[in-house]
Amino acid sequence: MWLLRRKGPSGFSSSSTAEEVTDGIDGTGLTAIVTGASSGIGSETARVLALRGVHVIMGVRNLEAGRNVKETIVNENPSAKIDTMELDLSSMASVRKFASDYQSSGFPLNILINNAGIMATPFGLSKDNIEQQFATNHLGHFLLTDLLLENMKKTAVESEKEGRIVNVSSEAHRYTYPEGIQFDGINDESRYNKMQAYGQSKLSNILHANELTRRFKEEGVNITANSLHPGIITTNLFRHFNYGNGLANTVGKLIFKNVQQGAATTCYLALHPQVKGVSGEYFMNSNLHKPTQHGQDVDLAKKLWDFTTNLIK
């Protein structure tokens, strides 16, 4: 599998792990939020950031699972600074409470990693009556980012360190609906396709980072926003596929990444000096990668921003 080990311009490849891409980097003094940190690449991201000295706040839907991950990390690394806070991205009320509690904590915020997600679920509506993949993967993170932005801006000024927003997207953004985003049919069950709906939500992650970048540049804010494909990883995201986890685990040994490799690009974008000042880009295997035309569409990004802003009012 030499292709998997072939290094790109960054010096890293698809086989690079999160520890490898952050080797030698000191994150002491930085504070990061990682959503969906109780399992999969989210928990590995939290572990490695903490290993590099970052104070990590794990946003988790299941507090018990989050505490178990925290305990495992601290047992391995007694100096790790980890906190867990409840966060359900499919509920705007939960997102608002998380943001309010975070502000009350007095913590600064240097790095926001929008990682949590669901994949190819049967049609269903969120607690706010919005199609659940769009609600969880995009809208919840859009609202969370919006509510934490003033903290990030203040932290960037006071610390004189660049803030970084990292949206975990997917190559599945290539398989969205033909028009990119079904603005007139987000909740239309008759037009719902679970993989295209997933692709739509992942395209939204890219467009969100791109539009944040445009706005940050207009304002002269020292914050970057990038998106990424983590790779295909055998995590519980596959539970809604008919063939189940058996095939995923069997084939995965050949073509899929493990969790350590899957968290690499996220950790690279969160900490590596190579991407200082880089914003509005899409990455794969810790290297720049080109998204689809939809993923580069400035007007579509603006339209999605306005559409989502109306939904969160």
XYZ file of C-alpha atoms in Angstrom:
313
model
C 0.000 0.000 0.000
C 2.815 2.416 -0.944
C 0.330 4.993 -2.215
C -1.009 5.427 1.313
C 2.491 6.280 2.528
C 3.343 8.707 -0.266
C 4.046 12.081 1.321
C 2.598 15.328 0.019
C 4.172 18.827 0.102
C 3.515 19.095 3.854
C 5.749 16.099 4.495
C 2.795 14.013 5.652
C 0.652 11.329 4.051
C -2.572 9.425 4.610
C -0.707 7.047 6.912
C 0.553 9.856 9.162
C -0.963 9.849 12.647
C -2.179 12.748 14.769
C 0.823 12.327 17.049
C 3.211 12.386 14.087
C 1.813 15.570 12.517
C 2.042 17.417 15.859
C 5.393 16.022 16.959
C 7.472 18.707 18.662
C 4.643 21.274 18.745
C 3.974 22.945 22.097
C 0.318 23.896 22.551
C 0.723 25.106 26.139
C -1.449 28.137 26.802
C -3.962 27.286 24.079
C -7.588 26.354 24.747
C -9.623 24.239 22.333
C -13.172 22.944 22.058
C -13.621 19.603 20.298
C -17.202 18.570 19.534
C -18.086 14.900 19.355
C -15.079 14.103 21.521
C -16.448 11.031 23.268
C -15.576 8.564 20.478
C -13.743 8.020 17.199
C -11.532 10.730 15.755
C -12.997 13.261 18.191
C -11.606 11.470 21.248
C -8.254 10.935 19.515
C -8.136 14.623 18.595
C -8.805 15.555 22.227
C -6.123 13.113 23.430
C -3.414 14.391 21.096
C -4.167 18.078 21.664
C -3.974 17.461 25.414
C -0.709 15.577 24.870
C 0.670 18.752 23.250
C -0.320 20.860 26.255
C -3.617 22.286 24.980
C -6.457 22.748 27.477
C -9.237 20.734 25.813
C -12.952 21.139 26.440
C -14.816 18.107 25.136
C -18.304 18.906 23.870
C -20.181 15.611 24.241
C -23.780 14.474 23.965
C -23.237 11.671 26.481
C -21.518 13.016 29.607
C -20.763 9.566 31.008
C -18.997 8.538 27.796
C -17.131 11.844 27.833
C -15.981 11.344 31.399
C -14.745 7.846 30.526
C -12.657 9.261 27.671
C -11.322 11.994 29.955
C -10.356 9.389 32.564
C -8.524 7.315 29.945
C -6.628 10.373 28.685
C -5.646 11.538 32.185
C -4.536 8.036 33.177
C -2.193 8.012 30.188
C -1.168 11.658 30.588
C -1.605 12.876 34.196
C -0.740 16.469 33.228
C -3.572 16.631 30.648
C -5.976 19.546 31.052
C -9.399 18.218 30.040
C -12.943 19.302 30.789
C -16.216 17.797 29.587
C -19.395 19.737 28.851
C -22.729 18.514 27.555
C -23.499 19.400 23.941
C -26.138 18.030 21.581
C -25.562 19.589 18.166
C -29.022 18.520 16.960
C -30.657 20.852 19.510
C -30.312 24.624 19.257
C -31.297 24.917 22.925
C -28.422 22.596 23.880
C -25.972 24.553 21.722
C -27.087 27.840 23.284
C -26.739 26.413 26.796
C -23.272 25.061 26.032
C -22.138 28.434 24.682
C -23.631 30.274 27.671
C -21.984 27.890 30.142
C -18.691 28.198 28.298
C -18.780 31.979 28.451
C -19.597 31.789 32.168
C -16.563 29.564 32.721
C -14.254 32.394 31.780
C -12.220 30.145 29.480
C -10.588 31.783 26.460
C -10.913 30.059 23.068
C -8.078 29.689 20.566
C -9.234 26.646 18.605
C -12.729 25.438 17.716
C -12.936 21.980 16.169
C -16.370 21.273 14.700
C -16.042 17.511 14.548
C -19.296 15.885 15.706
C -21.475 14.311 13.058
C -23.974 11.690 11.991
C -23.935 9.856 8.675
C -26.552 8.569 6.228
C -29.337 8.313 8.783
C -32.918 7.471 7.814
C -35.065 10.575 7.334
C -35.892 12.308 10.582
C -36.318 15.791 12.021
C -34.314 17.361 14.828
C -35.830 18.810 17.983
C -36.103 22.065 16.028
C -37.913 20.364 13.115
C -34.985 20.461 10.701
C -33.698 17.421 8.761
C -31.367 15.811 11.258
C -28.158 15.438 9.210
C -28.293 19.103 8.142
C -29.247 20.109 11.703
C -26.488 18.129 13.444
C -23.624 18.360 10.976
C -24.064 21.935 9.796
C -26.623 24.050 11.612
C -25.546 23.095 15.145
C -21.923 23.897 14.378
C -22.870 27.113 12.573
C -24.766 28.284 15.664
C -22.012 27.155 18.036
C -19.382 29.025 16.024
C -21.549 32.136 15.870
C -22.087 32.149 19.643
C -18.371 31.664 20.406
C -16.914 34.046 17.820
C -16.654 37.082 20.110
C -14.694 34.979 22.596
C -12.376 33.798 19.798
C -11.841 37.343 18.522
C -11.090 38.602 22.052
C -8.719 35.689 22.706
C -6.870 36.285 19.418
C -6.302 39.931 20.327
C -5.340 39.373 23.954
C -3.101 36.355 23.329
C -1.677 37.742 20.078
C -2.105 34.230 18.695
C -4.035 33.242 15.589
C -7.395 31.631 16.292
C -8.292 28.559 14.265
C -11.652 27.074 13.313
C -11.533 23.553 11.888
C -14.606 22.024 10.230
C -14.494 18.267 9.750
C -16.141 17.754 6.361
C -15.839 14.769 4.010
C -15.139 13.749 0.431
C -18.826 12.789 0.543
C -19.480 16.470 -0.251
C -18.910 15.356 -3.862
C -22.097 13.274 -3.715
C -24.569 15.934 -2.609
C -27.762 16.824 -4.466
C -27.214 18.148 -8.038
C -27.876 21.758 -7.001
C -25.512 21.484 -4.029
C -27.920 22.575 -1.293
C -31.665 21.880 -1.457
C -32.709 25.207 0.011
C -36.345 24.643 -0.945
C -36.426 21.034 0.220
C -34.299 20.608 3.346
C -37.227 18.964 5.146
C -38.884 17.299 2.156
C -39.016 13.584 2.944
C -40.164 12.733 -0.600
C -36.893 14.115 -2.020
C -34.676 12.737 0.739
C -31.693 10.553 -0.098
C -29.649 9.675 2.968
C -26.240 9.748 1.243
C -26.970 12.928 -0.721
C -28.291 14.540 2.462
C -25.031 13.593 4.171
C -23.097 15.039 1.234
C -25.166 18.220 1.475
C -24.309 18.616 5.164
C -20.608 18.036 4.474
C -20.617 20.529 1.589
C -22.172 22.955 4.058
C -19.170 22.500 6.371
C -16.830 23.573 3.570
C -18.973 26.544 2.552
C -19.272 27.628 6.187
C -15.471 27.751 6.578
C -15.134 29.585 3.268
C -17.660 32.266 4.164
C -16.135 32.675 7.640
C -12.808 33.285 5.892
C -14.288 35.970 3.635
C -15.812 37.733 6.630
C -12.663 37.470 8.749
C -10.607 39.027 5.949
C -13.111 41.875 5.609
C -12.935 42.523 9.358
C -9.184 42.022 9.623
C -9.684 39.337 12.280
C -6.750 37.091 13.208
C -8.734 33.846 12.898
C -8.561 31.212 10.170
C -11.235 28.725 9.102
C -10.517 25.571 7.122
C -12.272 22.293 6.337
C -11.018 18.778 5.808
C -11.693 15.191 4.852
C -10.411 12.936 7.657
C -10.332 9.797 5.522
C -12.606 6.791 5.675
C -12.415 5.456 9.197
C -14.111 2.419 10.705
C -16.122 4.223 13.348
C -19.740 3.944 14.437
C -20.726 6.416 11.702
C -21.301 3.320 9.553
C -24.062 1.935 11.750
C -26.834 3.127 9.390
C -25.522 1.192 6.392
C -27.325 -2.027 5.483
C -24.134 -4.083 5.236
C -23.323 -3.132 8.842
C -19.950 -2.889 10.469
C -18.771 -6.365 9.428
C -17.865 -5.421 5.874
C -16.536 -2.047 6.983
C -14.169 -3.691 9.423
C -13.049 -6.367 6.958
C -12.467 -4.091 3.968
C -11.295 -1.351 6.294
C -8.087 -3.159 7.128
C -7.115 -2.669 3.479
C -8.456 0.751 2.487
C -9.602 2.570 5.613
C -7.600 4.594 8.106
C -7.380 3.834 11.777
C -8.529 6.465 14.277
C -4.967 7.698 14.901
C -4.572 8.413 11.188
C -8.110 9.757 10.897
C -7.489 12.493 13.474
C -4.230 13.607 11.847
C -5.512 16.287 9.463
C -7.692 17.833 12.188
C -4.718 18.076 14.560
C -2.494 19.352 11.746
C -4.904 22.212 11.023
C -5.365 22.947 14.720
C -1.693 23.227 15.642
C 0.833 23.073 12.829
C 2.829 26.233 11.986
C 2.750 25.286 8.280
C -0.873 26.453 8.072
C -0.426 29.755 9.895
C -2.388 32.356 7.924
C -3.945 29.724 5.645
C -7.732 30.060 5.530
C -10.695 29.041 3.394
C -8.943 25.908 2.186
C -9.877 22.228 2.080
C -7.399 19.579 3.227
C -6.981 15.835 2.987
C -4.125 13.736 4.395
C -2.653 16.888 5.991
C -2.227 18.449 2.549
C -4.205 20.905 0.455
C -6.912 19.275 -1.637
C -9.391 20.693 -4.114
C -13.112 20.473 -3.326
C -15.863 20.414 -5.959
C -17.041 23.497 -7.839
C -19.910 23.728 -5.343
C -17.295 23.759 -2.587
C -15.637 26.778 -4.188
C -18.839 28.663 -5.001
C -18.701 32.061 -3.252
C -22.346 32.890 -3.998
C -23.531 29.497 -2.727
C -21.562 30.064 0.493
C -23.207 33.452 1.008
C -26.657 32.029 0.270
C -26.110 29.189 2.744
C -24.950 31.698 5.377
C -28.122 33.764 4.988
C -30.336 30.666 4.883
C -28.775 29.244 8.066
C -28.858 32.595 9.848
C -32.620 32.702 9.286
C -32.993 29.168 10.701
C -31.177 29.971 13.949
C -33.147 33.162 14.693
